[in-house]
Short mmCIF file of C-alpha atoms in Angstrom, two decimals:
data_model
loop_
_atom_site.label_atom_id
_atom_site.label_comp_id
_atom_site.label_asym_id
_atom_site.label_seq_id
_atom_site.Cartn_x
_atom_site.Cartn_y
_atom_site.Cartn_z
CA UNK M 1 18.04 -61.98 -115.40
CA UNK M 2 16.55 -59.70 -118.12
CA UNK M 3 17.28 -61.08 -121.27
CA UNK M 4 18.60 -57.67 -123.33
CA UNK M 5 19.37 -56.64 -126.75
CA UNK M 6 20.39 -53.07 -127.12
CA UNK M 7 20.86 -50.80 -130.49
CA UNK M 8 21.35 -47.38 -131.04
CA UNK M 9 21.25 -46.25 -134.71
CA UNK M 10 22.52 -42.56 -135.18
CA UNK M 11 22.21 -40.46 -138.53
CA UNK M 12 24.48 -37.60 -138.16
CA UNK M 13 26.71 -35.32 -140.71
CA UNK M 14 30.04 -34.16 -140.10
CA UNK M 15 30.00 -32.03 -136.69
CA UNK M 16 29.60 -27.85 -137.74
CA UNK M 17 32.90 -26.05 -136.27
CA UNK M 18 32.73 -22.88 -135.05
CA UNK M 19 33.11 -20.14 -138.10
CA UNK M 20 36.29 -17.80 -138.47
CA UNK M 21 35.38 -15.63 -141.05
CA UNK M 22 36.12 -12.10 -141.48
CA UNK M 23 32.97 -11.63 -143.90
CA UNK M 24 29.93 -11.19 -141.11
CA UNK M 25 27.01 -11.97 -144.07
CA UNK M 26 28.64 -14.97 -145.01
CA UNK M 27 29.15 -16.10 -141.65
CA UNK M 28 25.76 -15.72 -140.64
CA UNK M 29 24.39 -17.53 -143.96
CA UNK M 30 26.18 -20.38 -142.97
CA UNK M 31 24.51 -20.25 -139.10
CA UNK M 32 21.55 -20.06 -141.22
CA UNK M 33 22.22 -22.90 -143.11
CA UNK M 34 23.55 -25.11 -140.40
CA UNK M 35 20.72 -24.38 -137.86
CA UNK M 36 17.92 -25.32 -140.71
CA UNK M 37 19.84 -29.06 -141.15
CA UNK M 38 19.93 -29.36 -137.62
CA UNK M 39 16.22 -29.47 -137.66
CA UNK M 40 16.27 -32.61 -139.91
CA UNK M 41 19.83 -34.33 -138.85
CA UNK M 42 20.87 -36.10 -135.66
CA UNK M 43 18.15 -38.05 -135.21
CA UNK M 44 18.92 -41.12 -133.77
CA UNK M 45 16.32 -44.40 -133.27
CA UNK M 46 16.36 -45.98 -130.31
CA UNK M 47 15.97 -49.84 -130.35
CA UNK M 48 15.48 -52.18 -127.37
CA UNK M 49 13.89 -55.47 -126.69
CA UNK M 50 13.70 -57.52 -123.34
CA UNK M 51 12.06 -61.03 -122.56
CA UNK M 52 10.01 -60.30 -118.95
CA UNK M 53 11.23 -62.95 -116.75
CA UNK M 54 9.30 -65.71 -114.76
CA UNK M 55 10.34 -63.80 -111.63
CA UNK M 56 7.69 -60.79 -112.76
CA UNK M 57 4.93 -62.61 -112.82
CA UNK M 58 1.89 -60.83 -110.88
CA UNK M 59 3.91 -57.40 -111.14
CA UNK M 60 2.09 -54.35 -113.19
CA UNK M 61 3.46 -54.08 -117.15
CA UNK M 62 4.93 -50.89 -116.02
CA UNK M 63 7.13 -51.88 -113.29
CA UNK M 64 8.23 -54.53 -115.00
CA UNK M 65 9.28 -52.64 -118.04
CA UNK M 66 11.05 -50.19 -115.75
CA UNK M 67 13.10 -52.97 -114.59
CA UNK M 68 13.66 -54.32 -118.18
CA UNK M 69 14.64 -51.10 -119.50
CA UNK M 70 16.86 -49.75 -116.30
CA UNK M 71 18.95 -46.50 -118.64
CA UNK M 72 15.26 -45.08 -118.83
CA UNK M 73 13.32 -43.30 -116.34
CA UNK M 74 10.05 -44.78 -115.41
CA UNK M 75 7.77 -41.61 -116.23
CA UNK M 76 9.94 -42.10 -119.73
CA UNK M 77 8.69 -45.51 -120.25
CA UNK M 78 5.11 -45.00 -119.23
CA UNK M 79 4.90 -42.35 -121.60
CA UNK M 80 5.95 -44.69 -124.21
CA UNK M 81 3.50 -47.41 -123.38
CA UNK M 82 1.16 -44.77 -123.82
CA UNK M 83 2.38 -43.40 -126.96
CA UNK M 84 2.42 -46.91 -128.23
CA UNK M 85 6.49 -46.33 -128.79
CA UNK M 86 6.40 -49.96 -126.48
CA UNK M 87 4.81 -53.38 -127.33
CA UNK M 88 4.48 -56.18 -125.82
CA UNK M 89 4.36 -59.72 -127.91
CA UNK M 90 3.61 -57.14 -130.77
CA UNK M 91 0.71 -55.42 -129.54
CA UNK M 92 1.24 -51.64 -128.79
CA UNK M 93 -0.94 -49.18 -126.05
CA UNK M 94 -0.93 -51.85 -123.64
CA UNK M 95 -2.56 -50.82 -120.04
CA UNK M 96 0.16 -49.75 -117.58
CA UNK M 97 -1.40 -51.78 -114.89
CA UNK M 98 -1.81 -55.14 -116.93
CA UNK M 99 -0.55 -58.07 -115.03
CA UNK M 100 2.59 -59.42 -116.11
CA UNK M 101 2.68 -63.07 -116.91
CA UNK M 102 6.29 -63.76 -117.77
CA UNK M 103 7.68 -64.47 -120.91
CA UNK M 104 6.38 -61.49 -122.87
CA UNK M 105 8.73 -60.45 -125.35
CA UNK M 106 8.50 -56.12 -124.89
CA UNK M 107 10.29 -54.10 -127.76
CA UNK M 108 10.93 -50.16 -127.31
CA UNK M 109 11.10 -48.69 -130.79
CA UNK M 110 11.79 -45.12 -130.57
CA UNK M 111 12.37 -41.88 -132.47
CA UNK M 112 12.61 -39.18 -129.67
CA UNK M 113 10.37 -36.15 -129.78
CA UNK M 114 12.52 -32.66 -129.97
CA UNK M 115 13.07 -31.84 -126.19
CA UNK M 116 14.64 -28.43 -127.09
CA UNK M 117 13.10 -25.18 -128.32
CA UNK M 118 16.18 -22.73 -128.11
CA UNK M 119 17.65 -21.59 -131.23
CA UNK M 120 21.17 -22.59 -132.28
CA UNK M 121 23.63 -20.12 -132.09
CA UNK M 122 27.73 -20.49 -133.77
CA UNK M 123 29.20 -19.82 -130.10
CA UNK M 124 32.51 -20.90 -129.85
CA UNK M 125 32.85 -23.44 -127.13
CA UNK M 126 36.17 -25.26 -125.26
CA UNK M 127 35.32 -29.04 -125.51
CA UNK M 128 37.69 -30.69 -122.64
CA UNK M 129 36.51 -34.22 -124.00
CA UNK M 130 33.94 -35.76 -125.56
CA UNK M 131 32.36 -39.34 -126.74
CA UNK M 132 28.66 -40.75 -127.69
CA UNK M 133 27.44 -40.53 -123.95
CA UNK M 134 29.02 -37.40 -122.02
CA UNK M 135 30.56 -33.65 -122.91
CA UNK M 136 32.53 -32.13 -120.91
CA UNK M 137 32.69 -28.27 -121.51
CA UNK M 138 35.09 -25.66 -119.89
CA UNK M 139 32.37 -22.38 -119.36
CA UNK M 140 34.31 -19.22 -119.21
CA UNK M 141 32.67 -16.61 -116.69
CA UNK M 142 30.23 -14.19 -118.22
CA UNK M 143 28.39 -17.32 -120.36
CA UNK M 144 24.80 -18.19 -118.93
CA UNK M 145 24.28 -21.58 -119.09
CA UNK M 146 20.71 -21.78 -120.26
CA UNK M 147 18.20 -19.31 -121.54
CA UNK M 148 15.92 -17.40 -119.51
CA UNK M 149 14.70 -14.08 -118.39
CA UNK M 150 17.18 -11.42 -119.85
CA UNK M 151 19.32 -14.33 -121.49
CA UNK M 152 17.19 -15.57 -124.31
CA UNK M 153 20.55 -16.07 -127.00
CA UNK M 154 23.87 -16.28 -125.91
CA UNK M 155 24.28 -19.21 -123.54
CA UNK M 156 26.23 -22.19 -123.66
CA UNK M 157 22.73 -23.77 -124.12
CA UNK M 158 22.29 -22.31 -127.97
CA UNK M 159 26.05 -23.00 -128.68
CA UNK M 160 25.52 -26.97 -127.71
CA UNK M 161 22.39 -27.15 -130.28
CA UNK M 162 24.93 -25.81 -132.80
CA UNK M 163 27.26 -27.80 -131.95
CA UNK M 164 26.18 -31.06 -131.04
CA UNK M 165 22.65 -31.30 -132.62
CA UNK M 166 21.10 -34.00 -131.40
CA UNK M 167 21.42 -32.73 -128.02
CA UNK M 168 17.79 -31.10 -129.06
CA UNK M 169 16.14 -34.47 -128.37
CA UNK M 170 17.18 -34.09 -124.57
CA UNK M 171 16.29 -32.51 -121.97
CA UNK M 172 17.28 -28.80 -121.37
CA UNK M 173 19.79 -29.72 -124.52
CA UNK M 174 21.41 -32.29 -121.98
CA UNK M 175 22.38 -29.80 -119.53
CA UNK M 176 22.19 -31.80 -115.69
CA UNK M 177 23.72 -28.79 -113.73
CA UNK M 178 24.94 -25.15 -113.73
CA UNK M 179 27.31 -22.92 -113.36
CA UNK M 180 26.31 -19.61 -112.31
CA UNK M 181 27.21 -16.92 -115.42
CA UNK M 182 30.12 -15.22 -113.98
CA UNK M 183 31.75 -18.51 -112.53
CA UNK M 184 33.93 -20.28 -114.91
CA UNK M 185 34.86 -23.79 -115.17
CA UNK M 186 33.84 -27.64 -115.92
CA UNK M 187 30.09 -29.06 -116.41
CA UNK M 188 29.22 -32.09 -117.76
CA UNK M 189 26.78 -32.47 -120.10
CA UNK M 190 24.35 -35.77 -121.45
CA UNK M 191 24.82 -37.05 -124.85
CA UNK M 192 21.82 -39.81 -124.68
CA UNK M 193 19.05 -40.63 -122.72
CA UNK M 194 20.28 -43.00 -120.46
CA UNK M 195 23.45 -41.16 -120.03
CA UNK M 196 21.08 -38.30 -119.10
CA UNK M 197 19.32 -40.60 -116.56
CA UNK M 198 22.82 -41.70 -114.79
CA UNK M 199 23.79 -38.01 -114.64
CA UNK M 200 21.05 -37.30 -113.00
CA UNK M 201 21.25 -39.61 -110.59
CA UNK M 202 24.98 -39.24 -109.84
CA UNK M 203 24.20 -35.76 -109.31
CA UNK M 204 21.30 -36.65 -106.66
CA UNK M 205 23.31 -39.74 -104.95
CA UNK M 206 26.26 -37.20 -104.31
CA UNK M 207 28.43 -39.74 -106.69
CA UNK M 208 29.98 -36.78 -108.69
CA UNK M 209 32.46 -34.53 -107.55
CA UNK M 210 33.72 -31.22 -108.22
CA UNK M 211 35.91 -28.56 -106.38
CA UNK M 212 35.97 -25.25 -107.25
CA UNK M 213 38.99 -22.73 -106.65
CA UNK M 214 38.09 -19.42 -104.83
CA UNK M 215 39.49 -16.27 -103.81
CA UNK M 216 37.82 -15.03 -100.54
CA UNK M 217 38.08 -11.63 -98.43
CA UNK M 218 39.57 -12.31 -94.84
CA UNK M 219 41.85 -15.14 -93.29
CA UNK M 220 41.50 -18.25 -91.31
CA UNK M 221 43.66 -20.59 -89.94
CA UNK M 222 42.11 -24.05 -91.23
CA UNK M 223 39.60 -25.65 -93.37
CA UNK M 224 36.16 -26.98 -91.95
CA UNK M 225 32.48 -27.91 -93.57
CA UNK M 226 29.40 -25.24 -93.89
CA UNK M 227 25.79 -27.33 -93.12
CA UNK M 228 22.98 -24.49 -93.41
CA UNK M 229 19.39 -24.58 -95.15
CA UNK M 230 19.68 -22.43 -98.35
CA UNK M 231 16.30 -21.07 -99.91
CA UNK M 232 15.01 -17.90 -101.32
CA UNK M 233 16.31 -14.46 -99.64
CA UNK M 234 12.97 -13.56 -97.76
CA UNK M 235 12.72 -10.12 -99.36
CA UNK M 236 15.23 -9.87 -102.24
CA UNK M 237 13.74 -12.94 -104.06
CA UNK M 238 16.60 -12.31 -106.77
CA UNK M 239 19.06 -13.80 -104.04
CA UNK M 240 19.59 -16.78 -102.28
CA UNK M 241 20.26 -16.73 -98.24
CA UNK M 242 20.85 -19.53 -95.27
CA UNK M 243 17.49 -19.86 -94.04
CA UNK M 244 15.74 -22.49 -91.71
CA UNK M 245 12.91 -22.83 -94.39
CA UNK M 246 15.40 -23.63 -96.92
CA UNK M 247 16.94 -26.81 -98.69
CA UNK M 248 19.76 -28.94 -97.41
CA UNK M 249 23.48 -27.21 -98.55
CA UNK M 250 27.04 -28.75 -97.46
CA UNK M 251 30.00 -26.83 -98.23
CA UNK M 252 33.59 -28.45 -97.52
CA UNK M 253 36.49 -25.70 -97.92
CA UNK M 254 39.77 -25.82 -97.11
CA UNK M 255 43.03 -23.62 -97.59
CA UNK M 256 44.76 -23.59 -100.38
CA UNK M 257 47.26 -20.53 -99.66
CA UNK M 258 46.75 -17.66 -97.31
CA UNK M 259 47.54 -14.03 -98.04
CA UNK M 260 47.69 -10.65 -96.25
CA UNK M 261 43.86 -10.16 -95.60
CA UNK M 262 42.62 -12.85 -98.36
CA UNK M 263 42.75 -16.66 -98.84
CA UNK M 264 42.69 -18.71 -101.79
CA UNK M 265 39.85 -21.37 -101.22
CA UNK M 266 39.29 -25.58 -102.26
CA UNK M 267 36.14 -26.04 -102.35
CA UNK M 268 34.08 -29.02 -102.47
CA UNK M 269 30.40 -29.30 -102.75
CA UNK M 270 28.17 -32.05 -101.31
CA UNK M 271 25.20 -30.70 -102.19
CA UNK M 272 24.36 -27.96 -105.39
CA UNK M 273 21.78 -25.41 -104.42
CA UNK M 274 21.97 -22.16 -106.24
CA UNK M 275 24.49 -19.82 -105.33
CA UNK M 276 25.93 -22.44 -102.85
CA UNK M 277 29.56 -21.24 -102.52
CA UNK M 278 28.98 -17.80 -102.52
CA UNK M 279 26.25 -17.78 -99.58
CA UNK M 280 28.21 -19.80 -97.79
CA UNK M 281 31.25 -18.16 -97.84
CA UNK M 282 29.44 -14.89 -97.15
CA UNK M 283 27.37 -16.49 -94.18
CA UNK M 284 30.88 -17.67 -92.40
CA UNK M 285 32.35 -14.02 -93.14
CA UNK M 286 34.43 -14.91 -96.35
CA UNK M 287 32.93 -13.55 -98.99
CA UNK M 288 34.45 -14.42 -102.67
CA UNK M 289 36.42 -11.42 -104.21
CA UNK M 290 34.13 -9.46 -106.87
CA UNK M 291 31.22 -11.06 -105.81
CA UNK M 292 28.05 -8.56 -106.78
CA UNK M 293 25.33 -10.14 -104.63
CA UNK M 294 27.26 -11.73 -102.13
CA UNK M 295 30.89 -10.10 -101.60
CA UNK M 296 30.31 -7.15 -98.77
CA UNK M 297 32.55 -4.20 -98.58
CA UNK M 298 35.45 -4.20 -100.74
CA UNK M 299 38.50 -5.13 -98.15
CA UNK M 300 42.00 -3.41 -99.18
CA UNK M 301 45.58 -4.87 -97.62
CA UNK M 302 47.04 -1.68 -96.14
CA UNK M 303 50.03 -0.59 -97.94
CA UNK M 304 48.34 -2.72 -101.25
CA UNK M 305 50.43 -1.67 -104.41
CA UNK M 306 48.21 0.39 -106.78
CA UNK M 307 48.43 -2.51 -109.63
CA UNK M 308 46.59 -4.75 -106.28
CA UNK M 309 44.28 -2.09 -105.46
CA UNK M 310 43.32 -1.69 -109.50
CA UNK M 311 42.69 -5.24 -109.55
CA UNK M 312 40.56 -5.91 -106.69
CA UNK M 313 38.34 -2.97 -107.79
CA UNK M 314 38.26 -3.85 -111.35
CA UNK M 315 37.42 -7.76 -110.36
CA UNK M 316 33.49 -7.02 -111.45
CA UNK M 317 33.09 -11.04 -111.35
CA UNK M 318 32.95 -13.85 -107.90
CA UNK M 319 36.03 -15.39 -108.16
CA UNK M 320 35.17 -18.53 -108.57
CA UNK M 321 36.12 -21.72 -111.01
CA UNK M 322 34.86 -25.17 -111.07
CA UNK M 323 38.66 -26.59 -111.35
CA UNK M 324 37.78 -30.32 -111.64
CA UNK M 325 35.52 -32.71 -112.32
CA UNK M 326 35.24 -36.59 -111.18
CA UNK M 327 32.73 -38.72 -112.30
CA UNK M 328 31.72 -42.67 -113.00
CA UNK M 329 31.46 -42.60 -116.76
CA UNK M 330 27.49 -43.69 -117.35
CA UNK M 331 28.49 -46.34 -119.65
CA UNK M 332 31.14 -47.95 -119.17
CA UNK M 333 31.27 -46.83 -115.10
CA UNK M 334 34.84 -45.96 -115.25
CA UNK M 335 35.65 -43.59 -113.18
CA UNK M 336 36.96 -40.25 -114.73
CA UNK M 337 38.45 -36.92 -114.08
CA UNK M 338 39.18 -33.69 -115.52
CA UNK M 339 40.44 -30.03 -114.44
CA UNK M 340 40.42 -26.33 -116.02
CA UNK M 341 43.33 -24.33 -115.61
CA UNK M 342 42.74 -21.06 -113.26
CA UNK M 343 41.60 -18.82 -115.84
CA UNK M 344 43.54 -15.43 -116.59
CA UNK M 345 41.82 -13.09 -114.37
CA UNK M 346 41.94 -14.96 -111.35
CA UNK M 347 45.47 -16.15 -112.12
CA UNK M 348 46.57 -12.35 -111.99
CA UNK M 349 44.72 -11.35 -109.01
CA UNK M 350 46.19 -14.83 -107.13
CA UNK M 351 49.98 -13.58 -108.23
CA UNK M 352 49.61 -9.80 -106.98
CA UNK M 353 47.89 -11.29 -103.91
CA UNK M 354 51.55 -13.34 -103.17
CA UNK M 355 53.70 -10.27 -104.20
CA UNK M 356 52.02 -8.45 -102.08
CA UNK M 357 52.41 -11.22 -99.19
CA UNK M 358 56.32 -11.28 -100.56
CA UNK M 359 56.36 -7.45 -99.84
CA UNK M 360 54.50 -7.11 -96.82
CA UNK M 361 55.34 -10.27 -94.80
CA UNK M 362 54.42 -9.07 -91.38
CA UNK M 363 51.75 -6.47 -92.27
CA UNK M 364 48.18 -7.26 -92.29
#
């Protein structure tokens, strides 16, 4: 056993709220303001120290350490080593590859590097819960998730860092996965490093959970699984497609309620390639209402109401929303759960989809 003493220090002020203000100069002063202390606050030390065991004698410092220090990566720790950030009986830039002889007393002392360059931005954001390891954040559609070409401000990325400070000495702001900008729903996001590190592996293990709500074109009479390859569209390289050359993707649907000519969709995914859902749905002939890349020719019920037929043109988004959330907390491995409401759009288009079942029973 790896004898373990564990500290985390944290130096924070009182968490900025988002700003009401009717006066647009002040407002933005205080962005100002808050984004310049965010540079210098939230900075928190990591402190660990761990006696190496008899049992590693013979093994390389740097496997060894990665054993000691398990809520760490192991290209994490190496770095340290490196960086001198890790010594061993009090000597720092130890050689990775010195033998271990057991008994060495290695201490991590830390003050993380800034991870983060975007900006931070006063976004408002809907914090479902919250503690020292793990946010959980409910995304409304039309909110990128991180910056990137076309989206350098505005996403949920820049309203974190404003938020939640520290998050800058993380990776990608502690984001571990996406939502695509017109879905809307939960994602998780790191608070810490090793929290980051569990995440990540959760995520890569298949050990977290979500199922997404979605409103597809056409009917079927049962639920079933989708196990295609999904890469790069081989000439529109904006798009994703089911290809042979592509990754592995596992989609499990199943009905939720049928309409006239649409169905409303559970959907669980195994896997999380980019655009998963949507190509898959698309691939088996159920493409998600609104979709812009993915959804096909729009399909009318005949004899639709005009408020139905409004709707379904007007629905400019996929309908699609990450409903719930299950995860092992990565501290204290509880197991947890969440879910987002069906936002307003989609609740409207679900409730003239059933009036118009209600009215037309036996068309289709």
């Amino acid at each position: 056993m790896f004898l373990r003493k564990v500290c985390y220090h944290a130096r924070m002020k009182n968490m900025p709220q988002p700003i009401e203000d009717d006066d647009l100069d002040d407002a933005l002063a205080m962005d100002a303001e808050r984004a310049e202390a965010a540079e210098d606050d939230a900075v928190e030390l990591l402190s660990s120290t761990a006696v190496l065991p008899d049992e590693a004698r013979g093994m390389r410092l740097d496997q060894a350490i990665a054993q000691a220090f398990p809520d760490y990566s192991r290209s994490r720790l190496t770095a340290w080593l490196k960086d001198g950030k890790i010594s061993v009986n009090g000597v720092t830039c130890v050689p990775q590859r010195t033998p271990v002889e057991g008994g060495e007393v290695v201490e991590l002392l830390v003050e993380p590097e800034r991870q983060t360059e975007a900006a931070p931005e006063n976004i408002p954001l809907n914090v479902v819960y919250s503690d020292e390891h793990i946010i959980v954040i409910n995304k409304p559609a039309g909110l990128v998730v991180h910056p990137g070409a076309g989206n350098a401000t505005g996403t949920l990325m820049n309203a974190l860092l404003f938020h939640f400070p520290e998050l800058r000495q993380l990776p990608r702001a502690g984001i571990v996965h996406r939502l695509d900008k017109d879905t809307s729903g939960l994602l998780v996001i790191a608070r810490s490093l090793p929290a980051h590190k569990t995440l990540i592996e959760a995520l890569s293990d298949r050990d977290m959970h979500r199922e997404y709500m979605a409103v597809a074109q056409g009917l079927l009479v049962a639920g079933g699984m989708v196990d295609l390859p999904i890469g790069r569209h081989p000439r529109e390289r904006t798009r994703m497609a089911v290809t042979e050359s592509g990754r592995e993707a596992i989609t499990h649907y199943r009905v939720a309620e049928k309409f006239r000519q649409h169905t409303l969709l559970r959907v669980q995914l195994e896997t999380g390639r980019t655009h998963q859902i949507r190509v898959h749905m698309s691939h088996i002939k159920l493409p998600l209402v609104g979709d812009p890349d993915y959804g096909g020719r729009l399909r009318l019920p005949k004899g639709a109401s005009v408020e139905l037929v409004e709707t379904l043109r007007g629905f400019r988004r996929q309908a699609l929303h990450a409903a719930r959330l299950e995860l092992e907390h990565p501290a204290t491995g509880e197991l947890m759960a969440w879910e987002a409401p069906i936002p307003e759009d989609m609740q409207v288009l679900i409730l003239l989809l059933r009036e118009d079942l209600r009215l037309n029973p036996h068309a289709h």
